[in-house]
Amino acid sequence: MTIIKSFSNILRTRSISTLQLRQRTILHASRFYSSKVECYISTINNPYINLGIEEWLLRDTDPEKYILYLWRNKPCVVIGRNQNPFLECNLGYMQDNNILLVRRRSGGGAVYHDMGNSIYTIFMPREEFSRKTNAELVSRALLELDIPAYVNDRHDIAVDGFKVSGSAYKIINKRAYHHGTMLLDADTTTLKGCLSKKNKISNINSKGVESVPSPVTNLRNYSYTIDHQQFCESVLYEFIRDYNDGQELEKPIVFNESHVLPQRAREMAEELQTWDWIYGQTPEFTNEIEKEFSWGHVNGFVRSRHGIITEADFSSPNATGAHEVTILSAISNALRDCRYSKNAVEAAVEKINANVPGLINSENEKIVEELAQWINPRLT
Amino acid sequence: MSFARRQLFRASASIRTTTRSTSTRVAPLLAHQASNGVRTFSSSSNVKFVALRSLLNPAAPSNVKFYSSKSFPEHNVIAMPALSPTMTQGGIGTWQKKVGDEIVPGDVLVEIETDKAQMDFECQEEGFLAKILVDTGAKDYAVGKPIAVLVEDENDVAAFENFTLEDAGGAPAAAAPAAAEEKPAAEEKPAAQESSSKPASSSAPSDGDRVKASPLAQKTANERNIDISQIQGTGPGGRIVKEDVDNFKGTTAPAASASAPASTGVAAAAPPAAYAPQSATGDAFTDIPTSNMRRVIASRLTESKQQVPHYYVTVDINMDKVSKLREVLNKAADGKYKLSVNDFIIKASALSLKQVPEVNSAWQGDFIRQYNTADISVAVATPNGLITPIVTGAEKRGLSDISSSVKDMATRARNGKLAPHEYQGGSFSISNLGMFGVKHFTAIINPPQSCILAIGGTQQKLVPDETKENGFAVRNTMEVTLSSDHRVVDGAIAATWLQSFKEYMENPLKMML
C-alpha cells in the first residue's frame, strides 16, 4: 500500500528527489511530524542587514531544514561577488540619487532593488540544490496569481518575453541557497539610470564577471492587484506544498527594526558596508582614456586591482614644456597606491604636495586643474 | 701626579726586554752621572732616583719621556701624533706656538699635513714650549718621532736651547705609544698620540685576516716597522711571538696606509728612471715632489687595479624627464636650494642600492659585508688631488638635503678641511666627468668597495621614432658605466642594478613619490 502511494507521488512530481521520497515515505509510515520547513520575513529595508540575516540563516541554522526568507530593500544596486562596480553601474548617477551600492556574497550580475522589488531566498540541503526547481516553484506561485510566468533557458523567470526575475546561487559545505528578485513595481527609469551602459564612455577592460543585460518588465503591467504581500503568501503556499506536504506552518518569524539580531547577522552587515568589501574585492581591470589639450595630446592608462590603482601612466607624445611633462609624470607616479575613485586625482595632488612641496605652484596649477577635471569623471 | 712619578710608574710597570736603544742607554746614564759630579743638576733629587730605577728595571724603550745624557731638567717630549688611524707620516706646517709660550691642553701646537688633509694638532699636555725639534716644511715625518719639548717649569725653558733630536731619543724606533696599551693604570692623562696610535698598532692584527700574535710581538713589530702579517708564527696555533719578530729578516717596508683590510703591505717598487731630456736653456722638465696625498692615491689605486678583478657595464640614460623636473624644482626653489644632475644621480644610486644590495658590499675574504645603508663617496677634484667626501644614508635623504651636503663638503675638500671620517669609508662611489665634455670613461674601484659609477656628459642623440612625422626624434642621453668587482658582483647583478638606476633616472618622480 505504502509503496504504491510512493510511486504515484513520483509520477506526479518528476523533480522530487530520492531524499524527499524517502522522507515522505517515512512520514506516511510513521505519521511523525517534524518541522523541517521554516519561514522568515524581514520588514527591515536596509540591504546590508537583510543580507546579514541571509548569511546567518545560511550558516547558523539546521542544514536539514528548508527555509524560505522573504525581504525587500530600499533603493540600491546589488552587484555580484566578483563584479566590477566601475564597469557595471553608473556610480555618479547613483551618488547623485542616494542609491546605495551593495556587493552580495553570491555570484551573478548586477540588479536594481527598490520597494517595488521583492526578494525571496530558499535554503535547502546541498544535495537538493538545483537551479530549476525553485525557479519553477516561484513561477507556479505567480501562476496562482494569474500571471503567465515561465522559466527561460537562463533560469530566469519571464513573462511575455520580458525578464521579471533574476537568480543567483551560493553553495557551501552542507547547504545551498537560491535567491532571486521579483520586479513587481520597480522604478524602471532609475533602474536604467543606474545600470544602463549606453551612456557610459568607458574603456574598462575587466577580469570580473560581466552582467548580461536583458529587457525587463514589471508584473504591475500584467496585474493591477499584485503586491508584496500577495507575492509572499503565494510563494509560501507553494513552498509548504512542495516541502512540507501542505502542512501549515506555525507563524513565520518576522524580523523588524526592534529586533536584536543574532551576532553573525550583525557582523556580516558591518562587513558588507566596508570599503574593503564593496570596492576592495574588485578584480583587476584597466582603463584607457585620451584627450587633446592645448599644450599636447595626452594618453592615459590606469590599472587597478582590489580597488587600488597599481599602475598609472599619463604621457604625451608631443608636449614639450617642462611643466607639462613634469606634472604628467608627477600625477602618474602619485596615482599609484591611491584608491580608484572619482577623487583619485585629488588624492594624488595631495601626495605630491606632501612629498615634493613646491612642485605644483602658481605656474602649473592650471595644468593640474585641467587634468583633474578630465580624469576624475572618466575613471568611473 | 708629578712628571717624575709618572716616569716611575712607567718604568716600574714595564716588563719588557730591552731593545738596542735602551741597552745602550742605561749603562751610560749611570756612568755619566757618576763621572760628572760637577755638573749642576736641577734641584730635584728625583733625577738620581729615577736613574737608579732605570738600571734595576731596564726602562721601556718605547717610553719617549727620557732624560738625555746631557742633564736637562725634567721635560716632556711631544712626538708626532697619528691624527688618523692610517697615518704613518706627515708634514709639519706652521708652528702656532713659539718657544716660551704656555701650552694649555687643547691649544693648537702646530699644523700637520696628513695624507689627505691639513690638521691642527691640539696638544693635550700642559707646560711651556721649550724647544721645537722640527721646522715648518719638514716632510714625511714619521709618526712617533719627537717634534717638540715641553717643560713644566717656565724657568727651564732656557736650558733647552741646545736640545737636539738625539737628546730626545729621536730614532724612529722609539715610538712611544704602543706602550700605552700595556699600562692601563699608568696614564691619567692619556696623551693624544698614545690614544691615536693605539689604533695604529692594532691595525696590523686587524688587517685582512686576523693575524694571531702576542701583544709583545705586535708592539715590537710596530717599532721596527715590520708588517706583522708577513711573519711566520711559531707559537701555539701559529701564533706570532716576539722571537719570530726578532728573527724576521723580511722587508721592513711600512704597512700600506689603506684604511681598511685587503692591504698586503705591497712595497712600492722603484719606478723606472724617467727620460731626462736636455735643453739649451736647461729647463726641459721640472721635478715636482710627490705630496702625501699624491702618494696615497698612487698606492691605493695601484693596489686596486692589481688586486681587484674589474669589469665594466655601460647603459644609456634618457635625461629628458630629469632635466625638466630639475628646471621646475629649481624655479620653485626661490633660492633655497639649487639642484644639480649629480644630486639626482646620487639619490637614484642610493635607491638602486636598496633594490640590489649585493652591489652595496665589501669583499672581506672569508665573508662579504653587505651594507644596509647607502653611504656614497662622491669624487671631488681639488687642487691637491682627488678626494671622495661621503654622503651618508643617501637613500633616506631628500634631494635638497643631498645637494647642500655635497656642496658644503666639496668646498671644504678644496680647502683641505675635511675630517677623516668624512672621506674614509663609504660603500659605493660616483665619479662624474660630464662637465668636461667627456662622453664615456671607466673608473677605478676604491677598495674595499665593490663598485664605482662613472658618469659621462649629456649628449644629444638622434633615435628613430615612429610616432613622429619625420620618423626620428632627438633625445638627451647620458652614458653611465659601472665598474664592478667580480669577486662580489656578478655580471647579471651589475646589469640589474643599472636597470634599476636607469628606471629611477628616467622616471625621477618615482624617487620622490
PDB file of C-alpha atoms in Angstrom, chain A residues 58-59 90 100 118 152 171 181 190 193 220 227 241 265-266 287-288 291 320 326 378:
ATOM      1  CA  LEU A  58      22.819  30.048   5.753  1.00  0.00           C
ATOM      2  CA  ARG A  59      25.395  29.238   8.379  1.00  0.00           C
ATOM      3  CA  ASN A  90      26.919  54.401 -13.109  1.00  0.00           C
ATOM      4  CA  LEU A 100      23.454  52.537  -2.155  1.00  0.00           C
ATOM      5  CA  SER A 118      10.529  41.580  -3.788  1.00  0.00           C
ATOM      6  CA  ASN A 152      13.573  30.546 -19.559  1.00  0.00           C
ATOM      7  CA  ILE A 171      26.718  26.729  -2.247  1.00  0.00           C
ATOM      8  CA  THR A 181      14.323  39.103  -7.312  1.00  0.00           C
ATOM      9  CA  THR A 190      16.072  54.814 -12.098  1.00  0.00           C
ATOM     10  CA  GLY A 193      19.943  55.259 -14.949  1.00  0.00           C
ATOM     11  CA  ARG A 220       2.389  45.580 -12.465  1.00  0.00           C
ATOM     12  CA  ASP A 227       1.808  43.458  -4.268  1.00  0.00           C
ATOM     13  CA  ARG A 241       3.091  22.383  -0.626  1.00  0.00           C
ATOM     14  CA  ALA A 265      23.920  38.804  11.166  1.00  0.00           C
ATOM     15  CA  ARG A 266      25.217  41.965  12.767  1.00  0.00           C
ATOM     16  CA  ASN A 287      41.084  51.788 -18.108  1.00  0.00           C
ATOM     17  CA  GLU A 288      42.340  53.844 -21.037  1.00  0.00           C
ATOM     18  CA  LYS A 291      42.249  63.829 -24.665  1.00  0.00           C
ATOM     19  CA  THR A 320      57.431  69.661 -24.662  1.00  0.00           C
ATOM     20  CA  THR A 326      56.755  67.104 -15.092  1.00  0.00           C
ATOM     21  CA  ARG A 378      36.327  59.371 -16.767  1.00  0.00           C
TER      22      ARG A 378
END
